[in-house]
Each structure stands twice: as C-alpha cells, then as structure tokens.
Coordinates of C-alpha atoms in Angstrom, one line a residue:
X1 CA -20.9 19.4 -2.0
X2 CA -18.1 21.9 -2.1
X3 CA -14.6 22.1 0.1
X4 CA -16.1 25.3 1.9
X5 CA -19.2 23.9 3.2
X6 CA -17.5 20.5 4.5
X7 CA -17.8 20.5 8.9
X8 CA -14.7 18.3 9.0
X9 CA -15.5 18.9 12.8
X10 CA -18.8 16.9 11.9
X11 CA -17.4 14.8 9.7
X12 CA -14.2 13.5 12.1
X13 CA -17.0 12.6 14.5
X14 CA -19.3 10.7 11.8
X15 CA -16.4 8.5 10.6
X16 CA -15.5 8.0 14.2
X17 CA -18.9 6.5 14.8
X18 CA -18.5 3.8 11.9
X19 CA -20.3 6.3 8.8
X20 CA -18.9 6.3 5.2
X21 CA -18.5 9.5 3.5
X22 CA -20.2 9.8 0.5
X23 CA -18.8 10.3 -2.8
X24 CA -19.6 14.0 -3.0
X25 CA -17.6 14.5 0.8
X26 CA -14.9 12.8 -0.9
X27 CA -14.4 15.3 -3.5
X28 CA -15.0 17.8 -1.5
X29 CA -11.7 16.6 0.7
X30 CA -9.9 16.5 -2.2
X31 CA -10.8 19.7 -3.0
X32 CA -9.5 21.3 0.7
X33 CA -8.2 24.5 -0.2
X34 CA -4.1 24.5 0.7
X35 CA -4.5 26.9 3.5
X36 CA -7.4 24.9 5.0
X37 CA -5.2 21.2 4.2
X38 CA -3.7 21.0 7.9
X39 CA -6.8 21.0 9.4
X40 CA -7.9 18.4 7.5
X41 CA -4.1 16.6 8.5
X42 CA -5.6 16.7 12.3
X43 CA -9.2 15.6 11.2
X44 CA -7.1 12.8 9.6
X45 CA -5.3 12.7 13.0
X46 CA -7.8 12.2 15.2
X47 CA -9.4 9.0 13.1
X48 CA -6.0 7.7 13.1
X49 CA -4.9 8.1 17.5
X50 CA -8.8 6.9 17.8
X51 CA -7.2 3.1 16.8
X52 CA -3.4 3.4 16.1
X53 CA -2.1 5.9 18.9
X54 CA 1.1 6.8 18.4
X55 CA 2.0 3.6 16.7
X56 CA 3.5 3.1 13.4
X57 CA 3.6 -0.2 11.4
X58 CA 7.2 -1.0 9.5
X59 CA 7.5 -3.1 6.6
X60 CA 10.1 -3.6 4.4
X61 CA 10.2 -5.4 1.4
X62 CA 12.7 -7.8 -0.6
X63 CA 12.3 -7.7 -4.3
X64 CA 12.9 -11.8 -4.4
X65 CA 12.7 -11.9 -8.1
X66 CA 13.3 -8.9 -10.2
X67 CA 11.5 -8.6 -13.8
X68 CA 10.7 -11.6 -16.0
X69 CA 7.6 -10.1 -16.2
X70 CA 5.4 -10.7 -19.4
X71 CA 2.4 -8.3 -18.5
X72 CA 2.4 -5.0 -19.7
X73 CA 1.5 -2.6 -16.7
X74 CA 2.4 0.4 -17.9
X75 CA 3.9 2.2 -15.4
X76 CA 6.1 -0.6 -13.9
X77 CA 9.7 -0.8 -14.6
X78 CA 9.6 -4.8 -14.6
X79 CA 6.9 -4.8 -18.0
X80 CA 7.4 -6.5 -20.6
X81 CA 8.7 -3.7 -23.5
X82 CA 10.4 -2.0 -20.4
X83 CA 13.8 -0.5 -21.0
X84 CA 14.0 0.3 -17.4
X85 CA 18.0 -0.9 -16.9
X86 CA 17.0 -2.9 -13.9
X87 CA 18.5 -6.1 -12.6
X88 CA 17.1 -9.7 -13.6
X89 CA 17.3 -13.0 -11.6
X90 CA 15.3 -15.7 -10.7
X91 CA 13.4 -16.0 -7.4
X92 CA 15.6 -16.0 -4.5
X93 CA 16.6 -18.9 -2.2
X94 CA 14.8 -19.4 1.2
X95 CA 17.8 -19.8 3.2
X96 CA 18.6 -15.9 1.2
X97 CA 15.2 -14.7 2.2
X98 CA 15.8 -16.1 6.2
X99 CA 19.0 -13.9 6.0
X100 CA 17.4 -11.0 4.7
X101 CA 14.6 -11.1 6.8
X102 CA 16.6 -11.3 9.6
X103 CA 18.4 -8.1 8.8
X104 CA 14.5 -5.8 8.2
X105 CA 13.7 -7.1 11.6
X106 CA 16.9 -5.8 12.7
X107 CA 16.5 -2.5 10.9
X108 CA 13.1 -2.7 13.3
X109 CA 10.6 -3.6 10.9
X110 CA 7.8 -5.5 12.0
X111 CA 6.6 -6.7 8.9
X112 CA 8.3 -8.3 6.4
X113 CA 7.1 -8.7 2.0
X114 CA 8.1 -10.8 0.0
X115 CA 7.5 -9.4 -3.7
X116 CA 7.8 -11.2 -7.4
X117 CA 7.3 -9.8 -10.2
X118 CA 4.9 -11.3 -13.4
X119 CA 1.9 -12.5 -14.0
X120 CA 1.4 -14.9 -10.9
X121 CA 3.3 -17.3 -9.2
X122 CA 4.7 -20.8 -10.8
X123 CA 4.0 -24.1 -8.3
X124 CA 8.0 -23.9 -7.8
X125 CA 8.4 -20.3 -6.3
X126 CA 4.8 -20.9 -4.4
X127 CA 7.2 -23.9 -3.0
X128 CA 9.9 -21.3 -2.3
X129 CA 7.9 -18.4 -0.6
X130 CA 6.4 -21.1 2.1
X131 CA 9.6 -23.0 2.8
X132 CA 10.7 -19.4 3.0
X133 CA 8.1 -18.5 5.4
X134 CA 8.6 -21.3 7.6
X135 CA 12.3 -20.6 8.2
X136 CA 10.8 -16.4 8.4
X137 CA 8.3 -17.7 11.5
X138 CA 10.7 -20.3 12.9
X139 CA 13.3 -17.6 13.7
X140 CA 12.3 -13.8 13.4
X141 CA 9.1 -12.4 15.5
X142 CA 8.2 -10.8 12.0
X143 CA 4.4 -11.5 9.7
X144 CA 5.0 -12.3 6.2
X145 CA 3.1 -10.9 4.0
X146 CA 3.8 -12.2 0.3
X147 CA 3.2 -10.3 -3.5
X148 CA 2.7 -13.1 -6.0
X149 CA 0.6 -11.8 -9.2
X150 CA -2.6 -13.5 -9.8
X151 CA -4.6 -16.0 -7.6
X152 CA -7.3 -17.2 -10.5
X153 CA -9.7 -20.1 -10.1
X154 CA -9.5 -23.3 -8.6
X155 CA -5.1 -23.2 -9.5
X156 CA -4.7 -19.9 -7.0
X157 CA -7.0 -20.7 -4.8
X158 CA -4.8 -24.3 -3.8
X159 CA -2.0 -21.5 -4.0
X160 CA -3.3 -19.2 -1.7
X161 CA -4.1 -21.9 0.5
X162 CA -0.6 -23.4 0.4
X163 CA 0.6 -20.3 1.6
X164 CA -1.4 -19.7 4.1
X165 CA -0.9 -23.0 6.0
X166 CA 3.6 -21.6 5.4
X167 CA 2.3 -19.4 7.6
X168 CA 2.0 -16.2 5.2
X169 CA 0.2 -13.2 7.4
X170 CA -0.9 -10.9 4.0
X171 CA -1.4 -10.8 0.4
X172 CA -0.9 -8.4 -0.8
X173 CA -2.7 -7.0 -4.5
X174 CA -3.4 -3.3 -5.8
X175 CA -6.0 -2.8 -7.4
X176 CA -3.8 0.2 -8.7
X177 CA -6.5 2.2 -10.2
X178 CA -10.0 2.8 -11.7
X179 CA -12.1 -0.5 -12.7
X180 CA -13.0 2.1 -15.9
X181 CA -9.4 3.1 -16.5
X182 CA -7.5 -0.1 -15.8
X183 CA -7.7 -1.2 -19.8
X184 CA -5.6 2.2 -20.3
X185 CA -2.8 0.9 -17.7
X186 CA -2.8 -2.9 -18.9
X187 CA -4.0 -5.0 -21.3
X188 CA -2.8 -8.9 -20.2
X189 CA -4.8 -8.9 -17.4
X190 CA -7.9 -7.5 -15.8
X191 CA -9.0 -5.7 -13.1
X192 CA -12.0 -8.4 -12.3
X193 CA -8.7 -10.4 -12.2
X194 CA -7.5 -8.3 -9.3
X195 CA -10.4 -8.2 -7.7
X196 CA -10.2 -12.1 -7.6
X197 CA -7.2 -12.5 -7.0
X198 CA -8.1 -10.5 -3.5
X199 CA -11.7 -12.7 -2.8
X200 CA -8.9 -15.7 -3.0
X201 CA -6.5 -14.1 -0.3
X202 CA -9.2 -14.0 2.0
X203 CA -11.2 -17.0 1.6
X204 CA -7.5 -18.8 2.2
X205 CA -7.4 -17.0 5.5
X206 CA -5.0 -14.1 4.6
X207 CA -5.0 -10.7 5.9
X208 CA -5.8 -8.2 2.2
X209 CA -3.0 -5.8 1.6
X210 CA -4.8 -3.4 -1.5
X211 CA -3.9 -0.4 -2.6
X212 CA -3.4 2.2 -5.5
X213 CA -1.0 3.9 -7.4
X214 CA -1.9 7.5 -7.6
X215 CA -0.9 9.0 -10.4
X216 CA -1.9 7.2 -13.3
X217 CA -4.4 9.6 -15.2
X218 CA -7.3 9.2 -13.2
X219 CA -10.0 11.8 -12.1
X220 CA -10.5 12.8 -8.6
X221 CA -13.5 11.0 -9.0
X222 CA -12.0 7.7 -9.4
X223 CA -9.7 8.0 -6.3
X224 CA -12.9 8.6 -4.8
X225 CA -14.6 5.6 -5.7
X226 CA -11.5 3.8 -5.3
X227 CA -11.2 4.9 -1.5
X228 CA -15.1 4.3 -1.3
X229 CA -14.3 0.6 -2.9
X230 CA -11.1 -1.0 -0.8
X231 CA -13.7 0.3 2.6
X232 CA -16.8 -1.4 0.7
X233 CA -13.5 -4.8 0.5
X234 CA -12.5 -4.1 4.1
X235 CA -8.6 -4.2 2.8
X236 CA -7.2 -4.5 6.2
X237 CA -3.8 -2.8 4.8
X238 CA -3.7 0.0 2.1
X239 CA -1.0 1.1 0.4
X240 CA -1.0 4.7 -1.1
X241 CA 1.8 5.0 -3.6
X242 CA 2.3 8.2 -5.7
X243 CA 4.0 7.3 -9.0
X244 CA 7.0 7.3 -9.2
X245 CA 7.9 8.5 -13.1
X246 CA 10.3 6.4 -14.1
X247 CA 12.5 6.1 -17.9
X248 CA 11.8 3.2 -20.2
X249 CA 8.7 2.3 -18.8
X250 CA 5.2 3.1 -20.9
X251 CA 3.8 6.0 -18.8
X252 CA 5.4 9.1 -19.2
X253 CA 4.5 9.6 -15.3
X254 CA 5.7 13.0 -15.4
X255 CA 2.3 14.1 -17.1
X256 CA 0.3 12.3 -15.2
X257 CA 2.3 13.7 -12.3
X258 CA 2.4 16.9 -13.3
X259 CA -0.5 17.9 -10.7
X260 CA 1.1 16.9 -7.8
X261 CA 1.9 18.8 -4.9
X262 CA 2.7 18.3 -1.6
X263 CA -0.7 20.0 -0.4
X264 CA -2.8 17.8 -2.4
X265 CA -1.1 14.1 -1.5
X266 CA -1.4 15.1 1.8
X267 CA -5.2 15.5 0.7
X268 CA -5.2 12.1 -0.8
X269 CA -4.3 10.4 2.1
X270 CA -6.8 11.5 4.5
X271 CA -9.1 11.3 1.8
X272 CA -8.1 7.2 2.0
X273 CA -7.7 7.4 6.1
X274 CA -11.0 9.2 5.9
X275 CA -12.7 6.7 3.8
X276 CA -10.9 3.4 6.0
X277 CA -10.6 4.0 9.9
X278 CA -9.4 1.0 11.1
X279 CA -7.3 0.1 7.9
X280 CA -3.2 0.1 8.4
X281 CA -2.8 2.9 6.0
X282 CA 1.1 2.9 4.1
X283 CA 2.3 6.0 3.1
X284 CA 4.3 3.9 0.0
X285 CA 6.8 4.9 -3.1
X286 CA 7.2 8.7 -4.3
X287 CA 6.5 10.1 -0.7
X288 CA 9.8 11.5 -0.6
X289 CA 9.1 12.6 -4.1
X290 CA 5.8 14.5 -4.0
X291 CA 5.5 15.1 -0.3
X292 CA 8.7 16.5 -0.5
X293 CA 9.4 19.2 3.0
X294 CA 5.9 18.1 3.7
X295 CA 6.6 14.1 4.7
X296 CA 6.1 14.0 7.8
X297 CA 2.4 14.8 8.1
X298 CA 1.5 12.2 6.4
X299 CA 2.5 10.1 8.8
X300 CA -0.3 11.6 10.8
X301 CA -2.9 10.8 8.6
X302 CA -0.9 7.0 7.7
X303 CA 0.0 4.6 10.6
X304 CA 2.3 2.7 8.2
X305 CA 5.3 2.5 6.1
X306 CA 8.4 0.9 4.0
X307 CA 11.8 1.1 5.4
X308 CA 14.1 1.5 3.2
X309 CA 13.8 1.0 -0.9
X310 CA 10.8 0.4 -3.3
X311 CA 11.8 -3.4 -5.5
X312 CA 13.6 -1.2 -8.0
X313 CA 13.3 2.3 -6.7
X314 CA 14.8 4.4 -3.7
X315 CA 12.9 5.3 -1.0
X316 CA 14.6 7.5 1.6
X317 CA 17.9 6.0 4.0
X318 CA 16.4 4.2 6.3
X319 CA 18.3 6.5 9.4
X320 CA 15.8 9.2 7.6
X321 CA 12.4 7.4 8.4
X322 CA 13.6 6.2 12.0
X323 CA 14.0 10.5 12.5
X324 CA 11.8 11.3 10.9
X325 CA 9.4 8.8 13.5
X326 CA 11.2 10.9 16.7
X327 CA 10.8 13.6 16.0
X328 CA 6.8 13.0 15.4
X329 CA 7.1 11.2 18.9
X330 CA 5.8 8.2 17.1
X331 CA 6.2 4.7 17.5
X332 CA 6.4 1.1 16.1
X333 CA 4.4 -1.3 16.4
X334 CA 5.4 -4.5 18.6
X335 CA 3.9 -6.8 16.4
X336 CA 0.9 -8.5 15.5
X337 CA -0.9 -7.0 18.3
X338 CA 0.2 -3.6 18.2
X339 CA -1.4 -3.4 14.6
X340 CA -5.1 -2.1 17.3
X341 CA -3.9 0.0 20.0
X342 CA -7.1 2.8 21.1
X343 CA -6.4 5.4 22.7
X344 CA -8.4 7.6 25.0
X345 CA -9.1 11.4 23.7

C-alpha cells in the first residue's frame, strides 16, 4: 500500500474501533508526503483525544546513578568505553531522592522516574530505591517509575516484587531497537533479555513502560514492527526517543539521524499513536533537536512529556514546555486517575 492510497478517515475509524494497522499501512503512514502530514497529525489527534482528552502526563527524570556501567550500548553516554565527560556517581540516598521528588512535584510533575545506570540493580540499590519510593509515596502525590536495568531469572523476579511491594508503580525498560538489529548496537546483553525484564516487571504488578530510540540505524520496516510489537506486548507507556548524537559515544549518531526532518519525526510519532491508541505515548529525548519549530505538533499526537533534562543530556527549559502546553490549550493530568480521560467528539 502506498501513502497515496491511505484513507486516513477510514483508518482512524478502524483504530477507534480497536483494530490495528497492517505492516503495509504502517509503512504507508511513514511515507505520507510532507504536504499531507498535517492530515496525519489530525488523525492522530482524533485518536489521542478519544482516550486522553486534552491532558498531558508530565514526568520528571532523576539520574540517580550516573555512569559506572559495564554494558556497551553504542548510543549511550554512560556505556563502557564512552568518552563523554559525564558525571559519575553511586546511587543517591533515599533522602536525596525524596528531596528531588518534592522539587519535581512542585514543578508540576505527576510521575517521578528514578533511573540507575548499569546492567541491573544490585540488591543494595533495590533497597535504596524501595526506601526512596516509600518516602516519596508518604510525602508526595507522585507516581514512581523505576528504571534499573535488567531483571533476569529468579533473582530478577524477586527484585521486581520487592520494588512493587515498596510502591513502585511502573518499570521502564525500552526495547530501543528491533530484534534483528539489536546485536549491532549492543553485545553485552540481548533483545531477549529486555523482553524477559518486561515480563518480570509486569508479572510483579508494575505498569510496563517500554519504548524506542529511533535513529540507531533501523529500517522503516523495523520501526513499524517495533510499534506493532509494543502493541502486542500491551505496553502501558511508550517513550519515543529520537537519538541525540553524543560526542564520545560509540555510535556516530550524526550519520544515523541524517535523514531526520521534523515532518518525518511527526510521522513516526503518529505511527506509534495509531498502533497504540490507548498507550501513554511520550515525546521524549530529541524532540527539541529534531522536531525544532514543529515540536508543539508532537503534543497533538503524544500525551506525555519529560519536563526538563534527559539523564545526561539537556532538554528545553521547563518554562518553555509549560508555555507550549498553554499555547496548545492542553492541561496537565492530575494523577493516575487522569491517565484515561474519555471525551465525546
């Protein structure tokens, strides 16, 4: 199917009825001409509005442990061998995490994301994050998402249950790229390890947050398959990151993102919305760099953002994000109950 044969009204109606896109339709979405991409944005907005209304989920990240990672993910500033000059430090104390969470809530966040570098959290780190979560839940109204690497085998299952018992609401572990491409970006763990981690997090009762980093050298067909895979896995939250080239990282991101345009990035977001209509779709890292002046249109497709910075890389100022939401007539969600806002029309 070519983009010229894509009936967006009929496709939108099918998506709203619960049907999914075919791989051919997904490719047609990515191939919509720039001149017709606003029509695609409108179709994605109709789908977004049906479930989330005019709300936006606001998330804040804490880089609770930086660097010191033995994994060799080629895109990452914190990977083994990366010469990026980032700060390196051990896990923050629960009291430090609580203080930062309070600042995040004061800034308007609904979810606080605790991220630790490394292959997987040690039991000492799990206990630190668990205690921080208990304190955050006792002193704020924030949801807590943990991102602590792999949860493998019986030990990973026990760690997942310990986090959930402490009150962790969600666990983030991105698929990042397609299974067939994974060995090209990492040799120290596998795509199957990532899938197992998500399985254990979900089995422990945590909401699964899993997305992608577009721009690692994947094909359009692989992007479409990733979007459909996340639908099949019923990912609750899907961060769509557009690779930010980082000097000193192994991957030359300048080459793998050379084809990015703001219109193309909007089509990628629309693909993930149309394939995952009820997921919290997050316009994540790289939105400022690659969407540029068209960035506000992303929030008519996605219903979630990170406020402020992305771990080791800077985002735009929080005030600019709030101004963007105000200009669009969008409002922040007010907590877990606001994740599903159904409106008429």
